[in-house]
Amino acid sequence: MRVVIAEDNALLRDGLTRLLRAFDFDVVAMVDNGPALLPVLVTHKPQVAVIDVRLPPTFTDEGLQAAIAARNQMPGLPILMLSQHVEPLYARELLSTPHGGVGYLLKDRVSNISEFVDAVRRVAGGGTAMDPEVVSQLLDRREPLAVLTAREREVLGVMAEGRSNAAIAVKLRITEKAVSKHINNILTKLDMPPSDDDNRRVLAVLAYLDA
């Protein structure tokens, strides 16, 4: 699986490269600044790109803007953004781009190797991987979620991370049948159409939460 990495911190960039290669990813290019990123993405057309939100020269949102520009040129390009801090606005901007896998993780999450590799694979496969801290902040900001039960809020939080029904069941220690029932209740209460597409389901939920 071809991967492009954009990270200005040399130590982290090297660590990401070594980690992904150890799990049989083919890291085809690495860049350390915003202006170089878009041409590299267009040239290599990776199956997934792992990109720091803040890149030189200004360390604001060069990585994010390059990712959005790349998805405009190559619809469906899977993007996993990394950030030092929770920035829901940046998560929303990425989620607003149509089609393809998307992810937004805090850099601390990289230390959990299995979780990070799973996120990369999930995004590459067209799914969604949202950091639990980002999801938590979005959930806390929405009073309309008062219509949900405590268990439904738990399910919604894990669902918004991009987890499958089976993964939600394992994490919350309930049956998949119970998860399916809770999700149907959530979508009904939030007036959202049901969908079997995990990516669309998560994007729709997060769009509602961050509206």
Short mmCIF file of C-alpha atoms in Angstrom, two decimals:
data_model
loop_
_atom_site.label_atom_id
_atom_site.label_comp_id
_atom_site.label_asym_id
_atom_site.label_seq_id
_atom_site.Cartn_x
_atom_site.Cartn_y
_atom_site.Cartn_z
CA MET A 1 0.00 0.00 0.00
CA ARG A 2 1.58 3.29 -1.15
CA VAL A 3 1.88 6.00 1.52
CA VAL A 4 3.04 9.63 1.48
CA ILE A 5 4.09 11.20 4.78
CA ALA A 6 4.17 14.95 5.45
CA GLU A 7 5.74 15.87 8.80
CA ASP A 8 8.26 18.61 9.59
CA ASN A 9 9.66 16.96 12.73
CA ALA A 10 12.50 14.79 11.41
CA LEU A 11 12.38 12.36 14.33
CA LEU A 12 8.63 11.78 14.05
CA ARG A 13 8.82 11.60 10.24
CA ASP A 14 11.50 8.92 10.44
CA GLY A 15 9.57 7.08 13.14
CA LEU A 16 6.37 7.06 11.08
CA THR A 17 8.28 5.81 8.06
CA ARG A 18 9.95 2.98 9.95
CA LEU A 19 6.70 2.03 11.68
CA LEU A 20 4.62 1.86 8.51
CA ARG A 21 7.30 -0.02 6.60
CA ALA A 22 7.45 -2.55 9.43
CA PHE A 23 3.77 -3.24 8.74
CA ASP A 24 4.35 -3.67 4.98
CA PHE A 25 3.31 -0.20 3.87
CA ASP A 26 5.27 1.23 0.94
CA VAL A 27 6.30 4.77 1.94
CA VAL A 28 6.87 6.29 -1.51
CA ALA A 29 7.63 9.87 -0.44
CA MET A 30 8.24 12.07 2.60
CA VAL A 31 8.02 15.87 2.72
CA ASP A 32 8.64 18.40 5.49
CA ASN A 33 6.78 21.49 4.24
CA GLY A 34 3.46 22.60 2.83
CA PRO A 35 4.46 23.85 -0.66
CA ALA A 36 6.12 20.52 -1.53
CA LEU A 37 3.18 18.39 -0.47
CA LEU A 38 0.60 18.90 -3.22
CA PRO A 39 2.99 18.15 -6.12
CA VAL A 40 4.14 14.97 -4.35
CA LEU A 41 0.56 13.80 -3.79
CA VAL A 42 -0.38 14.46 -7.40
CA THR A 43 2.75 12.71 -8.69
CA HIS A 44 2.64 9.59 -6.51
CA LYS A 45 -1.14 9.23 -6.10
CA PRO A 46 -0.76 7.33 -2.81
CA GLN A 47 -3.37 4.96 -1.46
CA VAL A 48 -3.25 6.96 1.77
CA ALA A 49 -1.45 10.11 2.93
CA VAL A 50 -0.45 10.80 6.55
CA ILE A 51 -0.20 14.57 6.95
CA ASP A 52 0.61 16.98 9.79
CA VAL A 53 -1.97 19.78 9.92
CA ARG A 54 0.67 22.44 10.63
CA LEU A 55 3.65 22.51 8.27
CA PRO A 56 6.29 25.10 7.33
CA PRO A 57 6.60 27.84 6.32
CA THR A 58 3.93 29.38 8.58
CA PHE A 59 2.98 26.36 10.75
CA THR A 60 -0.73 27.22 10.52
CA ASP A 61 -2.74 24.91 8.26
CA GLU A 62 -0.50 24.23 5.25
CA GLY A 63 -0.89 20.47 5.58
CA LEU A 64 -4.66 20.67 5.79
CA GLN A 65 -4.97 23.03 2.83
CA ALA A 66 -2.68 20.85 0.70
CA ALA A 67 -4.76 17.81 1.62
CA ILE A 68 -8.00 19.55 0.64
CA ALA A 69 -6.45 20.77 -2.63
CA ALA A 70 -5.25 17.23 -3.39
CA ARG A 71 -8.71 15.79 -2.77
CA ASN A 72 -10.16 18.38 -5.13
CA GLN A 73 -7.76 17.22 -7.84
CA MET A 74 -7.99 13.53 -6.95
CA PRO A 75 -11.46 12.88 -5.51
CA GLY A 76 -11.43 10.12 -2.96
CA LEU A 77 -7.75 10.43 -1.99
CA PRO A 78 -7.59 8.94 1.54
CA ILE A 79 -6.15 11.42 4.04
CA LEU A 80 -5.17 10.88 7.68
CA MET A 81 -4.37 14.19 9.39
CA LEU A 82 -2.19 14.41 12.50
CA SER A 83 -2.37 17.28 14.98
CA GLN A 84 -0.64 18.22 18.21
CA HIS A 85 -3.85 19.56 19.75
CA VAL A 86 -7.59 19.12 19.37
CA GLU A 87 -8.75 21.47 16.61
CA PRO A 88 -12.38 20.65 15.72
CA LEU A 89 -12.47 23.37 13.04
CA TYR A 90 -9.74 21.61 11.07
CA ALA A 91 -11.51 18.27 11.47
CA ARG A 92 -14.68 19.82 10.09
CA GLU A 93 -12.84 21.31 7.10
CA LEU A 94 -11.40 17.94 6.18
CA LEU A 95 -14.73 16.19 6.66
CA SER A 96 -16.42 18.69 4.36
CA THR A 97 -14.45 17.32 1.40
CA PRO A 98 -16.54 14.67 -0.39
CA HIS A 99 -15.74 11.01 -0.90
CA GLY A 100 -12.83 8.87 0.23
CA GLY A 101 -11.46 7.88 3.60
CA VAL A 102 -10.59 10.57 6.11
CA GLY A 103 -9.01 10.58 9.55
CA TYR A 104 -7.99 13.07 12.21
CA LEU A 105 -5.79 11.89 15.08
CA LEU A 106 -3.75 13.53 17.79
CA LYS A 107 -0.02 12.81 17.50
CA ASP A 108 -0.06 11.16 20.91
CA ARG A 109 -2.17 8.43 19.33
CA VAL A 110 0.84 7.33 17.23
CA SER A 111 2.40 5.86 20.39
CA ASN A 112 -0.35 3.23 20.37
CA ILE A 113 1.04 1.33 17.41
CA SER A 114 -1.83 -1.07 16.79
CA GLU A 115 -4.40 1.73 17.03
CA PHE A 116 -2.46 3.97 14.67
CA VAL A 117 -1.83 1.26 12.08
CA ASP A 118 -5.50 0.28 12.25
CA ALA A 119 -6.46 3.92 11.63
CA VAL A 120 -4.17 4.15 8.59
CA ARG A 121 -5.63 0.97 7.13
CA ARG A 122 -9.18 2.02 7.87
CA VAL A 123 -8.73 5.38 6.12
CA ALA A 124 -6.96 3.72 3.18
CA GLY A 125 -9.97 1.42 2.85
CA GLY A 126 -12.35 4.36 2.56
CA GLY A 127 -13.35 4.50 6.22
CA THR A 128 -13.07 7.13 8.93
CA ALA A 129 -10.75 7.39 11.94
CA MET A 130 -11.54 10.25 14.31
CA ASP A 131 -9.63 10.90 17.50
CA PRO A 132 -11.76 10.22 20.59
CA GLU A 133 -10.74 13.60 22.06
CA VAL A 134 -12.08 15.44 19.00
CA VAL A 135 -15.30 13.43 19.12
CA SER A 136 -15.64 14.11 22.85
CA GLN A 137 -15.39 17.88 22.34
CA LEU A 138 -17.94 17.79 19.55
CA LEU A 139 -20.33 15.72 21.65
CA ASP A 140 -20.01 18.05 24.62
CA ARG A 141 -20.93 21.07 22.47
CA ARG A 142 -24.30 19.71 21.31
CA GLU A 143 -27.19 20.15 23.71
CA PRO A 144 -29.68 18.51 21.29
CA LEU A 145 -27.98 15.24 22.21
CA ALA A 146 -30.00 15.43 25.42
CA VAL A 147 -32.63 13.43 23.50
CA LEU A 148 -30.28 10.45 23.65
CA THR A 149 -29.92 8.04 26.53
CA ALA A 150 -26.58 7.68 28.30
CA ARG A 151 -25.89 4.42 26.47
CA GLU A 152 -26.84 5.95 23.11
CA ARG A 153 -24.37 8.78 23.73
CA GLU A 154 -21.67 6.19 24.45
CA VAL A 155 -22.47 4.36 21.23
CA LEU A 156 -22.54 7.63 19.27
CA GLY A 157 -19.15 8.63 20.62
CA VAL A 158 -17.50 5.37 19.55
CA MET A 159 -19.39 5.33 16.24
CA ALA A 160 -18.15 8.83 15.45
CA GLU A 161 -14.57 7.58 15.82
CA GLY A 162 -15.21 5.44 12.75
CA ARG A 163 -15.60 2.10 14.52
CA SER A 164 -17.60 -0.77 13.04
CA ASN A 165 -20.59 -2.22 14.87
CA ALA A 166 -18.44 -5.18 15.91
CA ALA A 167 -15.74 -2.90 17.32
CA ILE A 168 -18.33 -0.83 19.18
CA ALA A 169 -19.76 -4.00 20.70
CA VAL A 170 -16.32 -5.11 21.91
CA LYS A 171 -15.41 -1.71 23.36
CA LEU A 172 -18.72 -1.25 25.20
CA ARG A 173 -19.10 -4.96 26.05
CA ILE A 174 -22.53 -5.33 24.50
CA THR A 175 -23.86 -7.44 21.64
CA GLU A 176 -23.77 -6.36 18.00
CA LYS A 177 -27.55 -6.68 17.96
CA ALA A 178 -27.75 -4.15 20.80
CA VAL A 179 -25.33 -1.83 18.95
CA SER A 180 -27.47 -1.97 15.81
CA LYS A 181 -30.58 -1.16 17.85
CA HIS A 182 -28.89 1.79 19.58
CA ILE A 183 -27.60 3.18 16.26
CA ASN A 184 -31.05 2.97 14.68
CA ASN A 185 -32.47 4.83 17.69
CA ILE A 186 -29.72 7.47 17.47
CA LEU A 187 -30.26 8.12 13.76
CA THR A 188 -34.02 8.29 14.26
CA LYS A 189 -33.78 10.72 17.19
CA LEU A 190 -31.29 12.93 15.32
CA ASP A 191 -33.49 12.83 12.21
CA MET A 192 -30.76 11.30 10.05
CA PRO A 193 -31.30 8.66 7.35
CA PRO A 194 -29.90 5.22 8.22
CA SER A 195 -26.95 3.99 6.14
CA ASP A 196 -24.90 0.79 5.93
CA ASP A 197 -21.93 2.81 4.67
CA ASP A 198 -19.67 3.31 7.71
CA ASN A 199 -17.92 6.32 6.20
CA ARG A 200 -21.12 8.17 5.27
CA ARG A 201 -22.61 7.27 8.63
CA VAL A 202 -19.71 8.79 10.56
CA LEU A 203 -19.45 11.85 8.33
CA ALA A 204 -23.17 12.49 8.73
CA VAL A 205 -22.97 12.19 12.51
CA LEU A 206 -19.96 14.48 12.77
CA ALA A 207 -21.51 17.00 10.39
CA TYR A 208 -24.54 17.11 12.68
CA LEU A 209 -22.44 17.39 15.83
CA ASP A 210 -20.32 20.23 14.45
CA ALA A 211 -23.17 22.12 12.73
#
